[in-house]
Amino acid sequence: MPSVIVIGAGMSGLCMAVKLRRAGITDFTVLEKASDVGGTWRDNTYPGLRCDVPSAFYQYFFDRNPDWSHFFAAGDEIQDYFRGVVDRFALREHIELDTEVTRAEFAEGRWRVRTADGRTREADFLISASGVLHHPVVPDIPGLDSFDGAWFHTARWDHSVSLADKRVGVVGTGSTGVQIVSELGGSVPKLSLFQRTPQWVLPVPNWRNDRLTRALRSRFPALTSLEYRLIEGIFSILVAAVTRPGWQRTMISKLCELNLRTVRDQDLRRKLTPDYQAMCKRLVMSPSFYRAVRRPGVEVITERIDHVEPRGVVTTDGTLHEVDVLALATGFDSHAYLRPVELVGPTGRTLSDAWSEGPRAYRTVALPEFPNLFLLMGPHSPVGNFSLVPIAEVQADYAISWIRAWQRGEYTTAAPTREATDDYNARLRAAMPNTVWATGCQSWYLGKDGLPEVWPWSPHRHARMLRDRHTDEFVVDPAQEGVWR
Ligand code: NA7
């Protein structure tokens, strides 16, 4: 029986755990540094939080929930769903909370995983499921620490701070900033949105699923499957739009432009007009943002932030914008992946060495010189305006197929070759110019070489690619340790 350690109990780690159980593999442990499961849905609790992918498609296909309250579910409902997965699939005994992995080393054919409590655990396989948008970026704004009010990153929302009678400042206009402004605009005395770059916004309505719909889904589970596939199909339009020029890109751009025209005030519209193509940054879905910024007390500030002082934010034109609470919707370090966990392979190569030029993987799921390691949501996964859940399922299935082969005695240790990894990465890079993310804007999709760190083709192609293990592209059981090189 193989033993497996999974790092992280978020959406992809829980997916892996279910897949392991279903494969009859019971010797596995999920190590989670926080005190609850859920990953991003545990960390993010800001007002207005919703997934930007419809709930019917942001759920495991093997555990479809008939009861989603809305087309786009709220954050707490999604967190409840993932907590429910733990119970529905009897995963509790496999999950160790408050257990932070600090280092993992492959030696003598096994992974030795060290945790912050000083313990070392061993396993035949290591699965990284540490998430993509996990490390909040707190910008280095001069004077932030001198601010008299409360300030926090939106992924660390301080609910002890009442907003009812407060002047609130929000820095950032990604999906997070837009959702917060849509929720709070008009309900707090003053809301100042500090916008560095305007966003294109697609006004997808968020309807409530009535009781009849939910009852029908419960009674006829085939309906949830149909709905899942239908939304997946609709998403293929978005996938085509982001991965290559064509009518889909033109159509979505036009819809965003029409939405922007609903802002009648010329001065405000000018402020909200982006100077790059729609979808170059992750497309923001909101039916209410443009209404929210027109509500009384809401102000869009486009002057750059110069510094923060005790009473508020000072912009480069010298204006002091007084606020009582400052929420930093300034995004995440999407290039960290597993780091700061240090991985050490059998040749002594570390993850920091391997990724000194930026994160690169073999077919999104493995790393040369790091045997018996699989990545979920690894570099270049299809995360560009798509649901991450089916991607995690495909990658977890791929890992399972290797683990099953191990059980059948086909190999003991395996890692992809450097040559296959380089060839694959060269093909990725060659496809990038077609994508909308490379059309000239800054976004969390871009790596430090300026190229998108996202899958440049359709998620279906990614799924097709991972149906095969491609064993000929792996070094299997080398006679000497050094041959991993
Ligand atoms: P994003 O999409 O990375 O957005 C971060 C926002 O913060 C963006 O508007 C940035 O402006 C802005 N930002 C970052 N640093 C600063 C400073 N120093 N000053 C002013 N503004 C700043 O993060 P989100 O949390 O909104 O969304 C992340 C993903 O979560 C989202 O794509 C969905 O998948 C869910 P910029 O555009 O860089 O000029």
mmCIF file of C-alpha atoms and ligand atoms in Angstrom, residues 52 133 139 141 154 171-177 194 196-197 199 281-282 305 329-332 442 444, ligand 1:
data_model
loop_
_atom_site.group_PDB
_atom_site.id
_atom_site.type_symbol
_atom_site.label_atom_id
_atom_site.label_comp_id
_atom_site.label_asym_id
_atom_site.label_seq_id
_atom_site.Cartn_x
_atom_site.Cartn_y
_atom_site.Cartn_z
ATOM 1 C CA ASP A 52 -16.571 34.522 -10.153
ATOM 2 C CA LEU A 133 -3.838 32.748 -4.777
ATOM 3 C CA PRO A 139 1.922 46.893 -0.971
ATOM 4 C CA ILE A 141 2.796 52.173 0.828
ATOM 5 C CA THR A 154 -8.934 41.746 2.172
ATOM 6 C CA VAL A 171 -7.282 49.982 -2.630
ATOM 7 C CA GLY A 172 -7.465 47.871 -5.795
ATOM 8 C CA THR A 173 -9.972 47.104 -8.519
ATOM 9 C CA GLY A 174 -9.536 43.388 -9.185
ATOM 10 C CA SER A 175 -12.463 41.021 -8.608
ATOM 11 C CA THR A 176 -12.061 41.562 -4.866
ATOM 12 C CA GLY A 177 -12.149 45.369 -4.886
ATOM 13 C CA PHE A 194 -8.391 53.925 -4.993
ATOM 14 C CA ARG A 196 -4.690 52.322 -10.189
ATOM 15 C CA THR A 197 -5.992 50.609 -13.333
ATOM 16 C CA GLN A 199 -11.153 47.062 -15.224
ATOM 17 C CA LYS A 281 -6.500 41.060 -16.869
ATOM 18 C CA ARG A 282 -8.798 38.454 -15.372
ATOM 19 C CA ILE A 305 -1.481 56.925 -3.826
ATOM 20 C CA ALA A 329 -7.691 44.533 -2.183
ATOM 21 C CA THR A 330 -4.214 44.328 -3.655
ATOM 22 C CA GLY A 331 -4.136 40.694 -4.719
ATOM 23 C CA PHE A 332 -1.832 37.751 -4.167
ATOM 24 C CA GLN A 442 -0.150 44.021 -16.037
ATOM 25 C CA TRP A 444 -1.259 38.290 -11.850
HETATM 26 P P1 NA7 B 1 -5.994 41.234 -8.337
HETATM 27 O O1 NA7 B 1 -6.882 40.831 -9.436
HETATM 28 O O2 NA7 B 1 -4.555 40.887 -8.430
HETATM 29 O O3 NA7 B 1 -6.151 42.815 -8.162
HETATM 30 C C1 NA7 B 1 -5.313 43.570 -7.338
HETATM 31 C C2 NA7 B 1 -5.679 45.040 -7.465
HETATM 32 O O4 NA7 B 1 -4.882 45.796 -6.565
HETATM 33 C C3 NA7 B 1 -5.416 45.612 -8.854
HETATM 34 O O5 NA7 B 1 -6.442 46.519 -9.155
HETATM 35 C C4 NA7 B 1 -4.087 46.331 -8.664
HETATM 36 O O6 NA7 B 1 -3.879 47.390 -9.569
HETATM 37 C C5 NA7 B 1 -4.269 46.867 -7.271
HETATM 38 N N1 NA7 B 1 -3.019 47.217 -6.611
HETATM 39 C C6 NA7 B 1 -2.009 46.385 -6.269
HETATM 40 N N2 NA7 B 1 -1.027 47.067 -5.668
HETATM 41 C C7 NA7 B 1 -1.425 48.353 -5.614
HETATM 42 C C8 NA7 B 1 -0.851 49.550 -5.122
HETATM 43 N N3 NA7 B 1 0.353 49.545 -4.565
HETATM 44 N N4 NA7 B 1 -1.538 50.706 -5.256
HETATM 45 C C9 NA7 B 1 -2.748 50.703 -5.848
HETATM 46 N N5 NA7 B 1 -3.359 49.614 -6.336
HETATM 47 C C10 NA7 B 1 -2.694 48.452 -6.223
HETATM 48 O O7 NA7 B 1 -6.492 40.659 -6.940
HETATM 49 P P2 NA7 B 1 -7.968 40.328 -6.453
HETATM 50 O O8 NA7 B 1 -7.871 39.941 -5.025
HETATM 51 O O9 NA7 B 1 -8.916 41.400 -6.803
HETATM 52 O O10 NA7 B 1 -8.381 39.103 -7.299
HETATM 53 C C11 NA7 B 1 -7.577 37.953 -7.352
HETATM 54 C C12 NA7 B 1 -8.346 36.838 -7.969
HETATM 55 O O11 NA7 B 1 -9.226 36.302 -7.003
HETATM 56 C C13 NA7 B 1 -9.239 37.194 -9.094
HETATM 57 O O12 NA7 B 1 -8.586 37.278 -10.304
HETATM 58 C C14 NA7 B 1 -10.249 36.089 -9.072
HETATM 59 O O13 NA7 B 1 -9.706 34.938 -9.638
HETATM 60 C C15 NA7 B 1 -10.393 35.812 -7.628
HETATM 61 P P3 NA7 B 1 -3.187 47.127 -11.008
HETATM 62 O O14 NA7 B 1 -4.275 46.495 -11.840
HETATM 63 O O15 NA7 B 1 -2.027 46.198 -10.774
HETATM 64 O O16 NA7 B 1 -2.773 48.463 -11.481
#
